[in-house]
PDB file of C-alpha atoms in Angstrom:
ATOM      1  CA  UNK A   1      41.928  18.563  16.220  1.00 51.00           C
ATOM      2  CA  UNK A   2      43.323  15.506  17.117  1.00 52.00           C
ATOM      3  CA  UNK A   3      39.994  12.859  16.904  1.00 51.00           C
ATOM      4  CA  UNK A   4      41.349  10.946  19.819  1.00 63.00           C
ATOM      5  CA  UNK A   5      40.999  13.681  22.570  1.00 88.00           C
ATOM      6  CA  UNK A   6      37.381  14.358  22.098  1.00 94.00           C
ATOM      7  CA  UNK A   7      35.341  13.295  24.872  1.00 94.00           C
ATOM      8  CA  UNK A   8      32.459  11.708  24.554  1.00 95.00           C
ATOM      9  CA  UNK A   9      29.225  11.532  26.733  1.00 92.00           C
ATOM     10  CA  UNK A  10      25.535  10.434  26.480  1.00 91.00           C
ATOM     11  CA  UNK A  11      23.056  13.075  28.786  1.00 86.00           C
ATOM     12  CA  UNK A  12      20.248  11.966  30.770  1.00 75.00           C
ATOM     13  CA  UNK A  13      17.184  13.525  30.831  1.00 74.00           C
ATOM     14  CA  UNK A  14      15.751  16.783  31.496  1.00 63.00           C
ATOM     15  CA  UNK A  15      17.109  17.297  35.169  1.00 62.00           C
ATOM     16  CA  UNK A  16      20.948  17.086  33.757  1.00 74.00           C
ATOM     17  CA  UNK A  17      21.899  20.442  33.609  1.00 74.00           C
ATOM     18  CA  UNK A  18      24.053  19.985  30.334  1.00 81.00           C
ATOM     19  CA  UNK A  19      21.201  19.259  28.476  1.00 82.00           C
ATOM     20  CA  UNK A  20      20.299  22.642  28.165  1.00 82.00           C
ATOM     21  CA  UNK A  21      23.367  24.161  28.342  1.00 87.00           C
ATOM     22  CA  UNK A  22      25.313  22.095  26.260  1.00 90.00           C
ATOM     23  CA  UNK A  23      22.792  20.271  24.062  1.00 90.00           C
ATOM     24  CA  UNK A  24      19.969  22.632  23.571  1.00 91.00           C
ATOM     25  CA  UNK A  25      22.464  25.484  21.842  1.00 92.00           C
ATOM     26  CA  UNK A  26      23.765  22.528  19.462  1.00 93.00           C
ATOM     27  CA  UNK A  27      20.136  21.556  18.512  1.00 92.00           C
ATOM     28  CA  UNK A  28      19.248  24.905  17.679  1.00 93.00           C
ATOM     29  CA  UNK A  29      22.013  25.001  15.145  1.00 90.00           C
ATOM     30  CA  UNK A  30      20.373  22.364  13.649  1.00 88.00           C
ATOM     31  CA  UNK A  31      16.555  23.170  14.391  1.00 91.00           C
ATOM     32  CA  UNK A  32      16.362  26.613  14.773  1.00 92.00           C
ATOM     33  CA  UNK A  33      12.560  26.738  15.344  1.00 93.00           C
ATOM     34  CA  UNK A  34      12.688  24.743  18.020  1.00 92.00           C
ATOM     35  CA  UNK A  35      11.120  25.635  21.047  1.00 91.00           C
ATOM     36  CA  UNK A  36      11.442  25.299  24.563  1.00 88.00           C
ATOM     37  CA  UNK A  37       8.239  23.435  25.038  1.00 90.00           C
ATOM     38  CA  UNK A  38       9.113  20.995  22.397  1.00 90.00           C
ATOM     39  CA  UNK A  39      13.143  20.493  24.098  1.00 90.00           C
ATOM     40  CA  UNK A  40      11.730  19.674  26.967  1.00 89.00           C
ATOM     41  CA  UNK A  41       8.879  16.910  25.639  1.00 89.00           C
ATOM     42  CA  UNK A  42      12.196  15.880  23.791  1.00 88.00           C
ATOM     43  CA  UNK A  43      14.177  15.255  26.917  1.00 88.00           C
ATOM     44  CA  UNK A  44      11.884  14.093  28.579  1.00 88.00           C
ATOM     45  CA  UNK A  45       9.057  11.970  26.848  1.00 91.00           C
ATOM     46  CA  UNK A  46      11.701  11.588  24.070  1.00 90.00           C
ATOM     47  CA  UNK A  47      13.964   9.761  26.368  1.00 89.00           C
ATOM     48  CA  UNK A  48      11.075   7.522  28.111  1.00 90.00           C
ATOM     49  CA  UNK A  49      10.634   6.585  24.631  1.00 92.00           C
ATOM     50  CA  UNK A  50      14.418   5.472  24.134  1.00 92.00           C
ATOM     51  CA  UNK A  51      15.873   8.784  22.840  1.00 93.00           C
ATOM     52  CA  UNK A  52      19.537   9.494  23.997  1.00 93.00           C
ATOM     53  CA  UNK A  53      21.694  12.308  23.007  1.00 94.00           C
ATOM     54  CA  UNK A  54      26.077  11.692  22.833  1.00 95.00           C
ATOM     55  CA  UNK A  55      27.755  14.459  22.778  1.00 95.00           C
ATOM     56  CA  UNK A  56      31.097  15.346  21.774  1.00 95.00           C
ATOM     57  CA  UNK A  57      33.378  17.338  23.688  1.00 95.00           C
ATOM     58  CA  UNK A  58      36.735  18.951  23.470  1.00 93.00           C
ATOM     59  CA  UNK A  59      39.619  17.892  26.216  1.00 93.00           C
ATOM     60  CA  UNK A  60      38.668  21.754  27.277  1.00 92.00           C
ATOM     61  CA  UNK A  61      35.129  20.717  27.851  1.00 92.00           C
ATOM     62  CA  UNK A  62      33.574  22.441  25.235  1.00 93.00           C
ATOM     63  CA  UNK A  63      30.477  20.604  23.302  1.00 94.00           C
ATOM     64  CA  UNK A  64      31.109  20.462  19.657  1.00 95.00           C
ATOM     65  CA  UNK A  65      28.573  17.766  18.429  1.00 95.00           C
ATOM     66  CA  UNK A  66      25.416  16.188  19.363  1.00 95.00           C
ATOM     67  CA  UNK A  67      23.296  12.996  18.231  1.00 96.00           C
ATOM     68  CA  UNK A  68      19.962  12.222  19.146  1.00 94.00           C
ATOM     69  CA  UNK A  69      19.376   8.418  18.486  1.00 96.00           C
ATOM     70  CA  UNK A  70      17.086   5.446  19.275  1.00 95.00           C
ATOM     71  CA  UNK A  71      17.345   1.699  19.200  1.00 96.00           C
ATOM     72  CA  UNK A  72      14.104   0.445  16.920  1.00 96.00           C
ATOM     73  CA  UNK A  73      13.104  -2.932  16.322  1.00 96.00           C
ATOM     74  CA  UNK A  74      11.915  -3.049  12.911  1.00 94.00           C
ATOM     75  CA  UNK A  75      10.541  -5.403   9.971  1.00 93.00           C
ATOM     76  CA  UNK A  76      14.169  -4.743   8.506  1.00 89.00           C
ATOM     77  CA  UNK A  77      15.980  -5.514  12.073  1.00 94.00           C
ATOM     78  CA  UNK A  78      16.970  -4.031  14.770  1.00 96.00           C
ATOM     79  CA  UNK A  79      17.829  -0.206  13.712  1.00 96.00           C
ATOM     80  CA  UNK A  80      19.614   2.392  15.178  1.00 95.00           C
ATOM     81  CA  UNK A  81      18.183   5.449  13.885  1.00 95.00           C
ATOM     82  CA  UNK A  82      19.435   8.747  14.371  1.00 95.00           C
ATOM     83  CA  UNK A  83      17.107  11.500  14.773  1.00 92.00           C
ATOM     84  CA  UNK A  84      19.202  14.613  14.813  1.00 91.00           C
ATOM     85  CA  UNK A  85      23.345  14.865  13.890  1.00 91.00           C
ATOM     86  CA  UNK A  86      25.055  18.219  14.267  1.00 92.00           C
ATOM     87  CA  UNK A  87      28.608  19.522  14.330  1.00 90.00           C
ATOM     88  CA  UNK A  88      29.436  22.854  15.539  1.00 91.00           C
ATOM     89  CA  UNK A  89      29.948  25.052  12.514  1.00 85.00           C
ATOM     90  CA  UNK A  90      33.605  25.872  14.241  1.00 86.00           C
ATOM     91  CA  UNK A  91      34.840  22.303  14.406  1.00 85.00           C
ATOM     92  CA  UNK A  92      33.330  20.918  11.096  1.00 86.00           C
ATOM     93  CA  UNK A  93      35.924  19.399   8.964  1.00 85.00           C
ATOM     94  CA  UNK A  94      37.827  18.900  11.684  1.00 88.00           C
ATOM     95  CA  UNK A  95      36.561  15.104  12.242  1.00 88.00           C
ATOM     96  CA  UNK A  96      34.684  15.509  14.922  1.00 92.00           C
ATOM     97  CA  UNK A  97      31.330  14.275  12.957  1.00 89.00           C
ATOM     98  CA  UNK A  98      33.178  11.509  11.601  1.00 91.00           C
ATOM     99  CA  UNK A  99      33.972  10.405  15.014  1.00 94.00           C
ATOM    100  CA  UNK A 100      30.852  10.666  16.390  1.00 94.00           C
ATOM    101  CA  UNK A 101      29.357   8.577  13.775  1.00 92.00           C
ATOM    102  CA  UNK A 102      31.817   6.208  14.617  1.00 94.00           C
ATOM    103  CA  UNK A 103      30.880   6.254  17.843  1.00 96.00           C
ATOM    104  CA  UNK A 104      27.266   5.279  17.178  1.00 96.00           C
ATOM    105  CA  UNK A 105      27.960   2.535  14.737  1.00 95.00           C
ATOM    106  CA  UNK A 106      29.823   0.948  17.960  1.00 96.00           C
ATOM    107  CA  UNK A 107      26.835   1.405  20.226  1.00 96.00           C
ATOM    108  CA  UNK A 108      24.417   0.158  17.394  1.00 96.00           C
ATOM    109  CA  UNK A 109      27.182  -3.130  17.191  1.00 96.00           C
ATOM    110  CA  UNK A 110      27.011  -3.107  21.021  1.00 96.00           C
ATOM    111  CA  UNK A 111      22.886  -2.826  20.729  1.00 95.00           C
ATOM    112  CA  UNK A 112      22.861  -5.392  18.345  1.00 97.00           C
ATOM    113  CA  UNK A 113      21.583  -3.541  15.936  1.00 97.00           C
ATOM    114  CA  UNK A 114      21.929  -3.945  12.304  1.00 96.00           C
ATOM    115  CA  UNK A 115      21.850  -1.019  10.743  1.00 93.00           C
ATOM    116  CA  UNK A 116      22.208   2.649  11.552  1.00 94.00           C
ATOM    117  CA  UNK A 117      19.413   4.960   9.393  1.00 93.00           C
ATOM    118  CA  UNK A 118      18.657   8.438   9.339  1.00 86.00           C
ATOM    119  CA  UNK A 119      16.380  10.975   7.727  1.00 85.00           C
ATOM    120  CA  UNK A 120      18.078  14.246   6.090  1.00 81.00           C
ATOM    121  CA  UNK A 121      16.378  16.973   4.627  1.00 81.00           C
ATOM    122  CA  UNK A 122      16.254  17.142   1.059  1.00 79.00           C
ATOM    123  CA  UNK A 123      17.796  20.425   0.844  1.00 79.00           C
ATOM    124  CA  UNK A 124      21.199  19.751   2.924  1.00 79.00           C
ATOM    125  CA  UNK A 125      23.329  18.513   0.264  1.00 77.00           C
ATOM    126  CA  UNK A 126      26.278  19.181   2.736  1.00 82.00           C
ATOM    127  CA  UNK A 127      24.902  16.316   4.968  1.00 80.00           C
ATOM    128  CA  UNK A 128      24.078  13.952   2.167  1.00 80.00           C
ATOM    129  CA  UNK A 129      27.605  14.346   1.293  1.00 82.00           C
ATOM    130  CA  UNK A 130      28.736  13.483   4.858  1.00 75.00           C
ATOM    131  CA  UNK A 131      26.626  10.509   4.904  1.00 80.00           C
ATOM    132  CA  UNK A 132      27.962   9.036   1.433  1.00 79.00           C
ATOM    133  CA  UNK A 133      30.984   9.613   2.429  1.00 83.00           C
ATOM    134  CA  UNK A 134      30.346   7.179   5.712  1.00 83.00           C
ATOM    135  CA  UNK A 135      28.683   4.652   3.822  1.00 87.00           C
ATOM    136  CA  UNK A 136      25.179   5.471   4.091  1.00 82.00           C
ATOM    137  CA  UNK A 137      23.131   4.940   1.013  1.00 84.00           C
ATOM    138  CA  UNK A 138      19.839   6.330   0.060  1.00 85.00           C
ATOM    139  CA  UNK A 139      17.459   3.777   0.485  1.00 83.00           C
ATOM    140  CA  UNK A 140      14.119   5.442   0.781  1.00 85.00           C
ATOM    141  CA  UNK A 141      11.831   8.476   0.427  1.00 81.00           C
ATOM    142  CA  UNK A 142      10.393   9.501   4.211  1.00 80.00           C
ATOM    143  CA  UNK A 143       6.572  11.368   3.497  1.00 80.00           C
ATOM    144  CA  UNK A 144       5.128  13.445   5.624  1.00 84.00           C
ATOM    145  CA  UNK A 145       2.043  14.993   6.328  1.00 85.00           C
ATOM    146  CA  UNK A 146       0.142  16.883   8.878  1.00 86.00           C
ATOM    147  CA  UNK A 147      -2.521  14.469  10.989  1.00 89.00           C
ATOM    148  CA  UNK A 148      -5.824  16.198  11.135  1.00 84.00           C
ATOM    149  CA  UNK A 149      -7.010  16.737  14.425  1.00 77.00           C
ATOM    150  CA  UNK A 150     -10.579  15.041  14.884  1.00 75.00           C
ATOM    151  CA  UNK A 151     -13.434  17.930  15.929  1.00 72.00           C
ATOM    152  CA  UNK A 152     -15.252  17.838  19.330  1.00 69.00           C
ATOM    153  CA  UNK A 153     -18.918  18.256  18.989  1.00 62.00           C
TER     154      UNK A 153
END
């Protein structure tokens, strides 16, 4: 695929009708216990909080890629962090992932942002790849842990 004929475009919130059709399958590549109550908190509270999705489509129209990001002002800067990258098994390789991260290194330069970071699982070494191979180094360990709920008596 030629990288220069992919379309791209960032969706709106909840009441754009591509974000479930054309974001919500692409997601679910990625996240596939996501569920509809937490899609919709994501395109909806997500995007009051500064989350946009950019999407990459084919001249034919068809989505192939999809990145959930955030502008973050930081003690290290102003950040563009991306919350959730996937390519469409059926165009990776092709560029297409490439190009989008392209594409938000420019609106993290446009956002004045100076860096762009991301979480990845530990167990996708396909991904860490990827992100080597665009420059990213590994510059932290992210913990997690579940936040106890406090009892009502």
């Amino acid at each position: 695929m030629d990288e220069a004929e992919l379309v791209f475009r960032e969706l709106g919130p909840a009441d754009d009708p591509r974000v479930n059709q054309d974001l919500l399958p692409l997601l679910l590549r990625l996240r596939p216990a996501l569920s509809g109550e937490l899609f919709e908190a994501l395109v909806t509270e997500g995007h009051d909080q500064g989350l946009r999705y950019l999407i990459a489509y084919s001249p034919a129209g068809q989505p192939l890629a999809a990145a959930g990001y955030r502008t973050l002002v930081t003690s290290r800067g102003r950040v563009l962090f991306v919350d959730d990258l996937v390519t469409d098994e059926a165009a990776r390789s092709r560029g297409v992932g490439a190009r989008l991260m392209g594409e938000l290194k420019t609106l993290g330069r446009r956002g004045g942002c100076v860096r762009l970071e991301l979480d990845s699982g530990v167990a996708n070494p396909h991904a860490h790849r990827f992100y080597l191979r665009h420059r990213l180094d590994i510059t932290a360990f992210h913990f997690a842990g579940p936040v106890e709920l406090e009892s009502r008596s």
